């Protein structure tokens, strides 16, 4: 059975580490849906979140191979437990005439914010789980979308549990 | 007061402090400060090769035979890229190696400078880890970490890329060799889980048709003694992978020999019919399992490996045990001791199982003795049997890749681990001669044989010159079938005998003359009746200190059998060429 994994990785914040992670995926033919990375509160560490789709055996192999990278401390599939997932998206849409009101209403439904305005366009910011962002894009009919940028998912587990703890 | 050294001197001093005795390498601009540091010291010997690929294979052979890491030094750009094949070879077989590559000065990195290659990027998929030196004072800690990573856990090659400015003789920095380094994210497993170990022993005691499947991890993990003890205690049949040969004595009745694509009939059938497989330091390679969907239908699997990612990668394990194979087998033996009195092996089931195995062995085993017939071409299998006889089974045998490699694996029954040295995972032609040189460097008094094919030999034969320079008395037995025999065999079996680019008999050199031209002894034999005598001479005391190349003209039509049928299970084997007996003359 295929499922989506949202894998959190704690690793050394050093040159070359990211290429090892990305290289692992291309080398082994694993797909990456999204990948985000930034330093943590401890500047010697980075935290990376990547999402991938596969069956249990595949996800287990991905995790084991991530652990094999010498700079990787801790790996966890957040989807195995309750977790919070957030992605940030900016969408530039054509907005003229009656469309302006409609887009505004749709953005409100998705708790989006209009962060930039011109006479012909809106730029809407939406934050949420990846599927909510995709739903927002579907709700805006295709022709009006001029540009989309998504950050990729980040995640953290619910409750007291911490990665690397 | 701490000493102040240049980066080049630090690098060599750190290697000394690491206990390194020999470095295999080839100089060039970016590495010259390091070479000068080597020149100004005595403790480390540098072996000047003729091609960087050979340097990596030498270091690899040295590591396989000794268990100590092999060390390589090359320059930037082409020096570094030439080393890649050898690094990949070591990586696939989990061999500890440290490769130091020169690099252009840091202010030139990224400018497409002369002889600049992104060595870290190029080598990334084939190393366990890599380091870039940023400043001289980091060198001692980087060297310490590199050796630690290369030799612990699942071993492998580590690259240290050294920009030229960090070895500048004009820049001195304090040299402190760290006793301990911290690699906070690196914790290879050591001990296996006690509950899993107990479960494994219980399963072994209850099994009716158990079999051991021992891989290179047993050899590299120095667990051969423990494996032997366990096999004997429970009277378990032992099969070995190409990489595991010697883990259990090949001539012992409990050895079923090699398993897999060209494994023995009895080894493959025992695997297929077993109800419990104890896989130790093996990775269920496709050359072993054949079609994983048809793999050993009745077998439960205990899988012991240091690398968690090897477990359940191809075949799901019922009882996975992550840990150092030697520790795990040692603990299993203790549990066996405690359990056996109350929980004895089912003797009757074991008897039946051995009866079945001995039946397969009698039917189609390879343990027949071939005899030469006058006027018939030399059988390559017979040549290996003779080599075994003449060297009393005690030689280090290094091999290349092809039919000759499989014949060597099948017919030289290794009594000890670390004696059989070949490129299993990557299958690198050109490995044999330089690997043998590395072994001979490690053990100057040992008998080191290289069983090669004329094709493989030509991929690194320039190293005959290195052998002369350092007086390496290797004995080369080239099984010359005047073809890329293994390729030709596949073409015979799968492409209707169309030999696309696999033959070159009109243009082969005279190997005897080649050996002589390089200052060695060359011999040729094409008559089976002369072969044993020729080998006696090759290994005679008179030629003890000489490199001898024996060009053995073998039967050009011979195929390697058994051979797994593609897409089948382990028991699906071709045992002989259609319309033929078991391949050759036997008694
Ligand atoms: C570097 C490299 N190139 C190509 C191959 C593919 N290959 C495998 S066996 C073989 C033929 C080897 O010929 P030879 O060394 O004469 O051995 P033989 O099979 O004839 O005994 C070839 C080309 C390889 N293993 N390695
Ligand atoms: Mg050949």
XYZ file of C-alpha atoms and ligand atoms in Angstrom:
779
model
C 0.000 0.000 0.000
C 1.368 3.362 -1.028
C 1.359 6.191 1.430
C 2.974 9.536 1.915
C 5.803 9.851 4.399
C 6.904 13.143 5.876
C 10.428 12.516 7.005
C 12.189 14.824 9.446
C 15.983 14.636 9.459
C 18.379 16.234 11.910
C 21.866 16.586 10.478
C 25.185 18.359 10.810
C 25.028 21.871 9.372
C 28.052 21.477 7.127
C 28.930 21.991 3.492
C 28.138 19.004 1.357
C 25.613 17.369 3.654
C 22.597 18.377 1.620
C 24.144 16.997 -1.563
C 24.598 13.662 0.199
C 20.904 13.543 1.059
C 19.771 14.582 -2.408
C 22.327 12.274 -4.004
C 21.023 9.327 -2.019
C 17.574 9.845 -3.479
C 18.688 10.087 -7.090
C 21.200 7.269 -6.695
C 18.634 4.842 -5.322
C 15.841 5.975 -7.577
C 13.710 7.279 -4.703
C 11.353 10.128 -5.479
C 11.301 13.339 -3.470
C 8.049 15.300 -3.540
C 9.401 18.203 -1.569
C 12.407 19.095 0.515
C 13.026 21.963 2.877
C 16.050 22.666 5.001
C 17.302 25.341 7.386
C 19.507 25.602 10.473
C 17.923 24.945 13.871
C 18.255 26.950 17.105
C 21.615 25.199 17.432
C 23.522 26.570 14.461
C 25.676 23.486 14.121
C 22.565 21.497 13.205
C 20.177 21.650 10.284
C 16.712 20.246 10.083
C 15.377 18.919 6.865
C 11.874 17.803 6.020
C 11.216 15.745 2.959
C 8.124 14.081 1.658
C 8.064 10.966 -0.428
C 5.488 8.381 -1.470
C 5.926 4.638 -1.309
C 4.973 1.426 0.442
C 6.135 0.585 3.969
C 9.197 -1.338 2.794
C 10.244 1.578 0.623
C 9.842 4.126 3.388
C 11.784 1.903 5.772
C 14.645 1.663 3.286
C 14.671 5.434 2.781
C 14.977 5.932 6.534
C 17.715 3.323 6.901
C 19.705 4.821 4.064
C 19.347 8.316 5.501
C 20.769 6.975 8.753
C 23.742 5.613 6.846
C 24.844 9.130 5.953
C 27.587 9.832 8.458
C 26.314 13.371 9.180
C 22.745 12.336 9.941
C 21.712 12.229 13.596
C 18.097 11.412 13.699
C 15.431 10.462 11.205
C 11.727 10.141 11.824
C 8.663 9.625 9.695
C 6.288 12.158 11.228
C 3.334 10.600 9.420
C 3.575 7.612 11.746
C 2.312 9.701 14.638
C 0.165 12.747 15.167
C 1.954 15.712 13.762
C 1.571 19.205 12.450
C 2.414 19.847 8.861
C 2.717 23.298 7.321
C 3.636 24.604 3.951
C 3.676 28.181 2.753
C 2.431 29.120 -0.691
C 2.354 32.410 -2.592
C -0.005 32.588 -5.572
C -0.165 35.450 -8.014
C -3.556 35.525 -9.739
C -5.174 37.688 -12.338
C -7.870 39.641 -10.566
C -10.022 42.100 -12.511
C -13.631 43.144 -12.200
C -15.936 40.681 -10.442
C -13.091 38.193 -10.042
C -11.519 40.366 -7.374
C -14.333 39.786 -4.905
C -14.560 36.085 -5.689
C -10.844 35.513 -5.219
C -10.941 37.408 -1.958
C -13.796 35.188 -0.725
C -11.986 32.003 -1.753
C -8.842 33.198 -0.018
C -10.864 33.872 3.139
C -12.289 30.358 3.116
C -8.744 28.988 3.084
C -7.584 31.539 5.652
C -5.334 33.027 3.004
C -4.104 36.595 3.042
C -3.754 38.950 0.152
C -0.208 40.213 0.586
C 0.218 42.265 -2.593
C -2.226 44.077 -4.833
C -2.109 45.673 -8.304
C -5.062 46.803 -10.434
C -4.872 43.479 -12.324
C -3.467 41.019 -9.780
C -3.583 39.729 -6.258
C -0.829 37.836 -4.559
C -2.322 35.442 -2.017
C -0.417 33.780 0.791
C -1.764 30.481 2.111
C -0.295 28.419 4.919
C -1.319 24.878 5.792
C -0.846 21.222 5.105
C 0.181 20.408 1.572
C -3.231 19.067 0.535
C -4.994 22.210 1.707
C -2.720 24.291 -0.501
C -3.463 22.029 -3.422
C -7.176 22.381 -2.724
C -6.842 26.146 -2.831
C -5.214 25.953 -6.246
C -8.064 23.787 -7.487
C -10.580 26.267 -6.079
C -9.050 29.040 -8.142
C -9.841 28.102 -11.685
C -6.617 27.435 -13.637
C -6.699 30.306 -16.119
C -6.372 32.968 -13.475
C -3.189 31.613 -11.870
C -0.126 33.519 -13.076
C 2.558 32.157 -10.770
C 2.841 29.782 -7.835
C 5.642 29.236 -5.371
C 5.448 26.665 -2.577
C 7.956 26.150 0.204
C 7.541 22.406 0.571
C 6.226 20.851 3.730
C 7.743 21.279 7.182
C 6.576 19.222 10.083
C 6.792 18.676 13.798
C 5.209 16.027 15.967
C 2.343 16.823 18.303
C 2.684 16.595 22.050
C 5.888 16.565 24.068
C 7.816 14.320 21.731
C 10.872 15.906 20.090
C 13.175 14.849 17.302
C 16.610 14.001 18.591
C 15.337 13.965 22.173
C 55.420 22.868 23.417
C 53.441 21.597 20.499
C 55.290 21.134 17.282
C 54.562 23.381 14.350
C 54.332 21.689 10.983
C 53.208 22.497 7.489
C 49.981 20.926 6.266
C 51.891 18.520 4.043
C 54.026 17.335 6.945
C 50.969 17.121 9.169
C 49.208 14.877 6.733
C 52.105 12.429 6.618
C 52.644 12.644 10.375
C 48.978 11.904 10.955
C 49.217 8.848 8.700
C 52.219 7.691 10.739
C 50.288 8.221 13.944
C 47.501 6.157 12.426
C 49.979 3.286 11.986
C 50.095 3.462 8.197
C 53.092 1.643 6.731
C 52.520 1.950 3.031
C 50.826 4.396 0.690
C 50.022 3.608 -2.935
C 50.022 6.603 -5.218
C 51.032 8.757 -8.110
C 52.217 12.368 -7.974
C 51.085 15.529 -9.713
C 51.032 19.295 -9.197
C 48.357 19.541 -6.530
C 49.955 16.779 -4.453
C 53.578 17.859 -4.650
C 53.819 19.440 -1.190
C 52.579 16.127 0.191
C 55.062 14.178 -1.900
C 57.868 16.338 -0.607
C 56.751 15.555 2.940
C 56.900 11.842 2.112
C 60.412 12.268 0.732
C 61.603 13.833 3.986
C 60.617 10.907 6.212
C 61.316 7.181 6.457
C 58.457 5.528 8.266
C 55.929 5.337 5.467
C 56.838 3.658 2.212
C 55.301 5.064 -0.942
C 54.661 2.706 -3.836
C 54.743 4.486 -7.155
C 52.200 2.842 -9.432
C 51.781 3.307 -13.181
C 48.095 4.223 -13.136
C 46.012 5.578 -10.287
C 43.332 2.913 -10.716
C 45.985 0.351 -9.832
C 46.908 2.299 -6.704
C 43.366 1.947 -5.410
C 43.242 -1.776 -6.192
C 46.590 -2.291 -4.465
C 45.361 -0.532 -1.372
C 42.204 -2.600 -1.644
C 44.097 -5.905 -1.932
C 46.246 -4.871 1.009
C 43.120 -4.144 3.046
C 41.330 -7.362 2.108
C 44.320 -9.494 3.043
C 45.249 -7.719 6.270
C 42.009 -6.186 7.538
C 43.869 -2.890 7.862
C 42.797 0.132 5.834
C 44.554 0.690 2.514
C 45.841 4.193 1.799
C 45.994 5.944 -1.575
C 47.473 9.283 -2.605
C 46.660 10.885 -5.959
C 46.766 14.306 -7.493
C 43.790 16.438 -8.537
C 41.812 16.184 -11.769
C 42.804 13.128 -13.822
C 44.643 11.581 -10.883
C 41.486 11.747 -8.827
C 39.151 10.564 -11.574
C 41.451 7.654 -12.413
C 41.041 6.526 -8.817
C 37.248 6.383 -9.038
C 36.949 2.832 -10.381
C 39.016 1.512 -7.508
C 37.077 3.515 -4.963
C 33.803 2.185 -6.348
C 35.220 -1.341 -6.253
C 36.115 -0.981 -2.583
C 32.767 0.614 -1.824
C 30.754 -2.226 -3.313
C 32.678 -4.805 -1.281
C 32.834 -2.725 1.937
C 36.621 -2.474 2.037
C 38.289 0.032 4.393
C 40.297 2.560 2.405
C 41.414 6.159 2.766
C 42.023 8.076 -0.452
C 43.837 11.381 -0.277
C 43.362 13.477 -3.383
C 45.192 16.679 -4.112
C 43.056 19.627 -5.117
C 43.732 23.001 -6.682
C 44.300 25.858 -4.174
C 41.125 27.095 -2.542
C 41.209 30.477 -4.293
C 40.997 28.642 -7.627
C 38.197 26.236 -6.684
C 35.194 26.766 -8.901
C 37.125 28.552 -11.649
C 37.707 25.529 -13.914
C 41.378 25.784 -13.025
C 43.956 23.482 -14.571
C 43.361 19.921 -13.312
C 40.398 20.927 -11.211
C 37.702 18.292 -10.711
C 35.025 18.318 -8.038
C 36.352 15.125 -6.445
C 33.892 15.275 -3.593
C 31.018 15.447 -6.062
C 32.384 12.858 -8.458
C 33.131 10.360 -5.694
C 30.048 10.988 -3.566
C 27.966 7.982 -4.688
C 30.883 5.575 -4.202
C 32.318 6.614 -0.835
C 31.231 6.002 2.714
C 32.128 9.588 3.550
C 34.373 12.404 2.402
C 36.175 15.426 3.823
C 37.542 18.645 2.398
C 40.476 20.227 4.183
C 39.917 23.953 4.745
C 42.974 24.761 6.819
C 46.137 22.944 7.790
C 45.386 22.662 11.499
C 42.261 20.635 10.740
C 44.271 17.897 9.043
C 45.064 15.697 12.073
C 41.421 15.496 13.192
C 40.195 14.880 9.658
C 42.673 12.039 9.201
C 41.611 10.503 12.519
C 37.944 10.731 11.568
C 38.572 9.342 8.104
C 40.267 6.235 9.476
C 37.614 5.797 12.129
C 34.814 5.933 9.578
C 36.619 3.776 7.013
C 37.274 0.960 9.483
C 34.224 0.824 11.742
C 30.615 -0.182 11.203
C 30.229 -1.353 7.637
C 33.692 -0.425 6.345
C 34.228 1.537 3.168
C 36.326 4.077 1.333
C 36.715 7.638 2.626
C 38.067 10.475 0.487
C 40.041 13.419 1.865
C 40.296 16.221 -0.672
C 43.302 18.423 0.074
C 43.566 21.825 -1.623
C 47.177 22.650 -2.350
C 47.303 25.806 -0.209
C 46.491 23.782 2.930
C 49.743 21.833 2.513
C 51.913 24.893 1.794
C 55.380 24.328 3.315
C 55.584 28.047 4.142
C 52.582 27.970 6.497
C 53.096 26.254 9.836
C 50.449 25.355 12.392
C 50.490 23.421 15.671
C 50.322 19.658 15.204
C 48.155 17.852 17.738
C 47.068 14.348 16.927
C 43.739 13.820 18.641
C 43.418 10.718 20.790
C 39.698 10.852 20.388
C 37.486 12.578 17.907
C 33.769 13.029 18.216
C 31.494 12.160 15.390
C 28.262 12.834 17.187
C 25.998 11.592 14.410
C 27.948 8.384 13.763
C 27.137 5.390 15.972
C 27.524 2.087 14.164
C 25.769 -0.836 15.801
C 28.008 -3.139 17.779
C 26.002 -5.646 19.784
C 22.957 -7.445 18.545
C 19.658 -7.386 20.373
C 19.707 -10.170 22.984
C 16.062 -11.148 22.448
C 16.556 -11.439 18.702
C 19.661 -13.542 19.281
C 17.712 -15.887 21.525
C 14.925 -16.142 18.951
C 17.469 -16.926 16.272
C 19.012 -19.734 18.290
C 15.609 -21.213 19.063
C 14.721 -21.157 15.384
C 18.022 -22.845 14.518
C 17.483 -25.577 17.080
C 13.989 -26.283 15.804
C 14.756 -26.148 12.098
C 14.642 -29.362 10.132
C 16.450 -28.135 7.037
C 18.661 -25.242 8.127
C 21.461 -23.762 6.031
C 24.071 -21.069 6.580
C 24.477 -18.408 3.904
C 27.760 -16.687 4.753
C 28.870 -13.533 2.962
C 31.809 -11.195 2.801
C 30.781 -9.697 6.135
C 32.025 -12.837 7.870
C 35.445 -12.413 6.276
C 35.660 -8.649 6.713
C 34.162 -8.884 10.189
C 36.728 -11.484 11.312
C 33.935 -13.828 12.358
C 35.167 -16.952 10.640
C 36.133 -18.769 13.856
C 32.723 -18.144 15.391
C 30.954 -19.226 12.211
C 32.917 -22.470 12.111
C 32.166 -23.167 15.728
C 28.436 -22.592 15.295
C 28.252 -24.678 12.120
C 30.069 -27.563 13.746
C 28.154 -27.409 17.008
C 24.818 -27.670 15.175
C 26.053 -29.639 12.167
C 24.804 -26.982 9.785
C 25.517 -27.054 6.072
C 27.430 -23.956 5.008
C 27.103 -22.125 1.708
C 29.242 -19.103 0.946
C 28.928 -16.192 -1.411
C 31.672 -15.243 -3.827
C 32.834 -12.785 -1.170
C 32.506 -15.226 1.701
C 34.729 -18.005 0.372
C 37.188 -19.134 3.011
C 34.902 -18.134 5.859
C 34.376 -21.862 6.253
C 36.997 -24.368 4.989
C 36.118 -25.283 1.403
C 37.241 -28.892 1.736
C 35.316 -29.590 4.919
C 32.364 -31.956 4.354
C 29.983 -29.397 5.865
C 30.905 -26.894 3.160
C 28.573 -26.913 0.182
C 30.775 -24.393 -1.580
C 29.671 -21.248 -3.301
C 26.023 -20.432 -3.882
C 24.383 -18.250 -6.496
C 24.622 -17.771 -10.220
C 27.669 -19.998 -10.663
C 27.378 -21.730 -7.322
C 27.311 -25.456 -6.780
C 24.253 -27.579 -7.365
C 24.169 -28.688 -3.734
C 24.518 -25.149 -2.350
C 21.707 -23.767 -4.475
C 19.392 -26.703 -3.890
C 20.043 -26.691 -0.162
C 19.087 -23.016 -0.082
C 15.965 -23.569 -2.151
C 14.746 -26.531 -0.092
C 15.707 -25.170 3.310
C 13.235 -24.233 6.016
C 15.620 -21.816 7.735
C 18.389 -19.666 6.312
C 20.971 -18.116 8.597
C 22.299 -15.240 6.504
C 25.452 -13.778 8.001
C 27.133 -10.685 6.597
C 25.495 -11.232 3.231
C 23.217 -8.951 1.283
C 20.951 -11.082 -0.908
C 22.641 -9.843 -4.041
C 20.798 -10.568 -7.288
C 23.643 -12.891 -8.318
C 22.712 -14.988 -5.297
C 18.942 -14.869 -5.092
C 18.097 -15.035 -8.787
C 14.408 -14.003 -8.949
C 13.564 -12.676 -5.472
C 9.900 -13.580 -5.997
C 10.835 -17.240 -6.294
C 13.466 -17.141 -3.554
C 13.522 -20.125 -1.199
C 9.765 -20.572 -0.755
C 9.811 -22.525 2.534
C 12.563 -20.664 4.306
C 12.340 -18.445 7.317
C 15.248 -16.021 7.382
C 17.579 -14.933 10.139
C 19.670 -12.058 8.862
C 22.686 -10.795 10.779
C 24.358 -7.683 9.400
C 26.179 -4.619 10.656
C 24.270 -2.470 8.185
C 20.549 -2.106 8.952
C 19.893 -0.981 5.384
C 21.039 -4.378 4.105
C 18.371 -6.130 6.102
C 15.048 -6.664 4.334
C 16.307 -4.629 1.382
C 15.673 -7.449 -1.108
C 14.216 -10.316 0.908
C 12.257 -9.644 4.117
C 13.970 -11.116 7.182
C 11.894 -12.903 9.838
C 14.524 -12.467 12.518
C 16.679 -9.429 11.747
C 19.740 -8.858 13.923
C 21.728 -5.665 13.470
C 25.224 -5.864 14.887
C 28.832 -6.779 14.434
C 28.685 -10.320 13.051
C 31.482 -11.526 15.249
C 29.827 -10.290 18.418
C 26.450 -11.619 17.390
C 27.751 -15.081 16.468
C 29.735 -15.141 19.719
C 26.597 -14.427 21.700
C 24.643 -16.984 19.723
C 27.237 -19.586 20.683
C 26.723 -18.771 24.343
C 22.983 -19.170 23.994
C 23.498 -22.439 22.129
C 25.648 -23.700 25.000
C 22.942 -22.854 27.477
C 20.083 -24.219 25.381
C 21.486 -27.389 23.839
C 21.239 -29.688 26.870
C 17.526 -29.062 27.325
C 16.726 -28.479 23.690
C 18.815 -30.812 21.541
C 18.955 -30.711 17.779
C 16.567 -33.107 16.075
C 19.192 -35.638 15.051
C 16.906 -37.595 12.806
C 15.793 -34.551 10.839
C 19.408 -33.472 10.509
C 20.376 -36.923 9.289
C 17.692 -36.819 6.616
C 18.708 -33.324 5.566
C 22.340 -34.291 5.180
C 21.313 -37.394 3.279
C 19.418 -35.226 0.833
C 22.331 -32.799 0.474
C 24.850 -35.577 -0.049
C 22.587 -36.930 -2.766
C 22.716 -33.628 -4.640
C 26.424 -33.463 -4.130
C 26.965 -36.954 -5.508
C 24.709 -36.250 -8.465
C 26.145 -32.971 -9.703
C 28.833 -31.689 -7.371
C 32.048 -30.113 -8.580
C 34.222 -32.207 -6.313
C 35.375 -34.559 -9.027
C 39.027 -34.590 -10.029
C 39.659 -33.700 -13.593
C 42.407 -35.578 -15.416
C 44.126 -34.282 -18.489
C 43.886 -36.258 -21.700
C 46.678 -36.036 -24.258
C 45.773 -34.007 -27.314
C 42.832 -32.304 -25.596
C 42.935 -28.598 -24.796
C 43.595 -27.589 -21.193
C 40.432 -27.235 -19.166
C 40.530 -24.038 -17.105
C 38.951 -25.906 -14.193
C 41.804 -28.375 -14.265
C 44.298 -25.515 -14.256
C 42.775 -24.185 -11.040
C 42.769 -27.643 -9.483
C 46.450 -27.956 -10.308
C 47.154 -24.527 -8.857
C 45.445 -25.663 -5.677
C 47.503 -28.832 -5.627
C 50.847 -27.185 -6.310
C 50.271 -24.399 -3.766
C 48.772 -26.893 -1.286
C 45.700 -24.682 -1.056
C 47.667 -22.122 0.921
C 48.165 -19.319 -1.580
C 46.541 -15.945 -1.617
C 44.566 -16.043 -4.823
C 43.670 -12.750 -6.420
C 41.423 -12.773 -9.398
C 39.948 -10.600 -12.080
C 36.514 -10.816 -13.610
C 35.173 -13.359 -16.032
C 35.074 -17.094 -16.463
C 38.518 -17.546 -14.924
C 37.250 -15.825 -11.773
C 34.358 -18.248 -11.454
C 36.580 -21.259 -12.094
C 38.974 -20.020 -9.419
C 36.094 -19.507 -6.989
C 34.658 -22.942 -7.701
C 37.830 -25.020 -7.762
C 40.319 -23.420 -5.394
C 38.862 -24.621 -2.128
C 39.902 -21.926 0.292
C 40.783 -23.116 3.736
C 41.092 -19.709 5.369
C 39.397 -16.322 5.146
C 41.129 -13.363 3.456
C 42.892 -15.665 0.992
C 40.453 -15.182 -1.873
C 40.618 -11.651 -3.160
C 38.335 -10.538 -5.937
C 36.005 -7.770 -6.957
C 32.599 -9.251 -6.275
C 30.215 -6.335 -6.142
C 31.490 -4.132 -8.926
C 33.145 -6.893 -10.953
C 36.101 -4.783 -11.981
C 38.315 -6.230 -14.706
C 41.880 -5.126 -14.073
C 41.601 -5.671 -10.329
C 43.612 -8.872 -10.055
C 47.227 -7.901 -10.661
C 47.261 -4.708 -8.580
C 45.300 -6.404 -5.789
C 47.904 -9.176 -5.751
C 50.590 -6.504 -5.494
C 48.892 -5.033 -2.444
C 48.755 -8.478 -0.845
C 52.401 -9.131 -1.612
C 53.338 -5.767 -0.105
C 51.540 -6.781 3.081
C 53.012 -10.287 3.172
C 56.365 -10.295 1.369
C 57.015 -13.958 2.125
C 53.597 -15.315 1.222
C 52.719 -17.140 -1.980
C 50.531 -14.770 -3.936
C 48.884 -16.011 -7.102
C 46.887 -13.994 -9.591
C 44.408 -16.028 -11.608
C 43.479 -13.782 -14.472
C 42.084 -13.772 -17.973
C 44.013 -12.277 -20.852
C 41.318 -9.604 -21.213
C 41.386 -8.499 -17.591
C 45.160 -8.688 -17.439
C 45.474 -6.203 -20.264
C 43.501 -3.662 -18.288
C 46.324 -3.060 -15.805
C 49.365 -4.884 -17.111
C 51.425 -1.711 -16.983
C 51.844 -2.548 -13.288
C 54.371 -5.229 -14.234
C 56.764 -2.301 -14.202
C 55.825 -1.425 -10.621
C 56.365 -5.078 -9.675
C 59.912 -4.876 -10.942
C 60.607 -1.646 -9.099
C 59.497 -3.055 -5.747
C 60.480 -6.687 -6.289
C 57.020 -8.219 -5.973
C 57.328 -11.940 -6.847
C 53.696 -12.523 -7.817
C 52.792 -15.642 -9.734
C 50.364 -14.879 -12.519
C 48.354 -17.676 -14.075
C 46.577 -16.235 -17.105
C 43.810 -18.519 -18.294
C 44.059 -17.451 -21.890
C 40.970 -18.362 -23.894
C 41.675 -15.644 -26.450
C 38.320 -14.068 -25.767
C 36.239 -12.091 -23.351
C 35.070 -15.501 -22.301
C 32.266 -14.589 -19.961
C 30.755 -12.222 -22.495
C 31.105 -14.862 -25.160
C 29.395 -17.409 -22.925
C 26.366 -15.122 -22.512
C 26.317 -14.577 -26.243
C 26.408 -18.349 -26.780
C 23.539 -18.862 -24.375
C 21.360 -15.840 -25.028
C 22.293 -14.349 -28.395
C 22.419 -17.353 -30.670
C 26.212 -17.543 -30.577
C 26.697 -14.094 -32.138
C 30.039 -13.026 -30.679
C 29.709 -9.271 -30.898
C 33.029 -7.727 -29.936
C 34.096 -10.498 -27.609
C 36.971 -12.027 -29.563
C 40.360 -10.755 -30.621
C 42.500 -13.831 -31.137
C 44.309 -12.344 -34.139
C 45.642 -9.410 -32.225
C 46.680 -10.743 -28.850
C 50.220 -10.060 -27.734
C 52.635 -12.774 -26.731
C 52.276 -12.642 -22.962
C 55.480 -14.555 -22.351
C 57.421 -11.848 -24.202
C 55.496 -9.144 -22.397
C 56.566 -10.531 -19.041
C 60.135 -10.717 -20.253
C 60.054 -7.209 -21.679
C 59.080 -5.955 -18.226
C 62.048 -7.805 -16.729
C 60.173 -10.824 -15.373
C 59.924 -14.500 -16.213
C 57.383 -15.537 -18.851
C 56.240 -19.066 -19.639
C 53.575 -20.611 -21.810
C 51.821 -23.950 -21.714
C 49.237 -25.263 -24.141
C 49.424 -28.986 -23.421
C 47.462 -30.291 -20.481
C 50.066 -32.960 -19.836
C 52.668 -30.233 -19.240
C 50.596 -28.027 -16.975
C 51.354 -29.528 -13.599
C 55.078 -29.530 -14.343
C 54.937 -25.929 -15.484
C 53.182 -24.895 -12.291
C 55.731 -26.800 -10.214
C 58.386 -24.722 -11.877
C 56.516 -21.449 -11.392
C 56.293 -22.096 -7.646
C 59.738 -23.662 -7.328
C 62.339 -22.242 -4.938
C 64.457 -21.226 -7.926
C 61.811 -18.700 -8.986
C 60.800 -17.753 -5.457
C 61.927 -14.139 -5.814
C 60.746 -13.689 -9.356
C 57.505 -12.556 -10.812
C 56.413 -15.297 -13.176
C 53.653 -15.023 -15.731
C 52.351 -18.378 -16.920
C 50.253 -18.015 -20.048
C 47.941 -21.029 -20.020
C 46.200 -21.656 -23.317
C 42.904 -23.111 -22.296
C 39.918 -24.557 -24.103
C 38.305 -21.637 -25.901
C 34.847 -23.185 -25.887
C 34.518 -23.910 -22.191
C 31.551 -22.450 -20.300
C 31.074 -21.893 -16.593
C 28.510 -24.239 -15.088
C 26.328 -24.438 -13.130
C 24.637 -21.295 -14.346
C 21.416 -19.878 -12.970
C 18.522 -19.650 -15.385
C 17.462 -16.043 -15.619
C 14.253 -15.192 -13.814
C 14.118 -18.562 -12.096
C 14.551 -19.658 -8.522
C 17.833 -20.740 -6.976
C 17.281 -24.330 -7.993
C 16.868 -23.466 -11.662
C 20.333 -24.159 -13.032
C 21.886 -25.112 -16.320
C 24.384 -27.800 -15.412
C 26.086 -28.419 -18.743
C 26.040 -27.357 -22.339
C 23.156 -28.927 -24.225
C 24.144 -32.352 -25.486
C 27.232 -32.552 -23.299
C 28.125 -34.261 -20.084
C 29.329 -32.297 -17.124
C 31.785 -30.256 -19.113
C 35.012 -32.056 -19.672
C 36.861 -35.146 -18.774
C 36.745 -36.568 -15.320
C 37.366 -39.692 -13.416
C 36.035 -2.935 -16.495
C 35.076 -3.934 -17.004
N 34.598 -3.851 -18.276
C 33.728 -4.773 -18.745
C 33.318 -5.809 -17.961
C 32.342 -6.846 -18.506
N 32.974 -8.187 -18.559
C 32.761 -9.110 -17.601
S 33.637 -10.486 -17.843
C 34.319 -9.887 -19.248
C 35.317 -10.708 -20.037
C 36.570 -10.928 -19.291
O 37.537 -11.470 -20.155
P 38.806 -12.189 -19.572
O 39.469 -11.323 -18.570
O 39.655 -12.660 -20.703
O 38.192 -13.397 -18.757
P 37.454 -14.719 -19.293
O 35.987 -14.511 -19.104
O 37.811 -14.898 -20.714
O 37.974 -15.797 -18.413
C 33.844 -8.616 -19.527
C 34.204 -7.817 -20.699
C 33.831 -5.847 -16.639
N 33.444 -6.789 -15.765
N 34.709 -4.924 -16.201
Mg 39.638 -14.459 -21.715
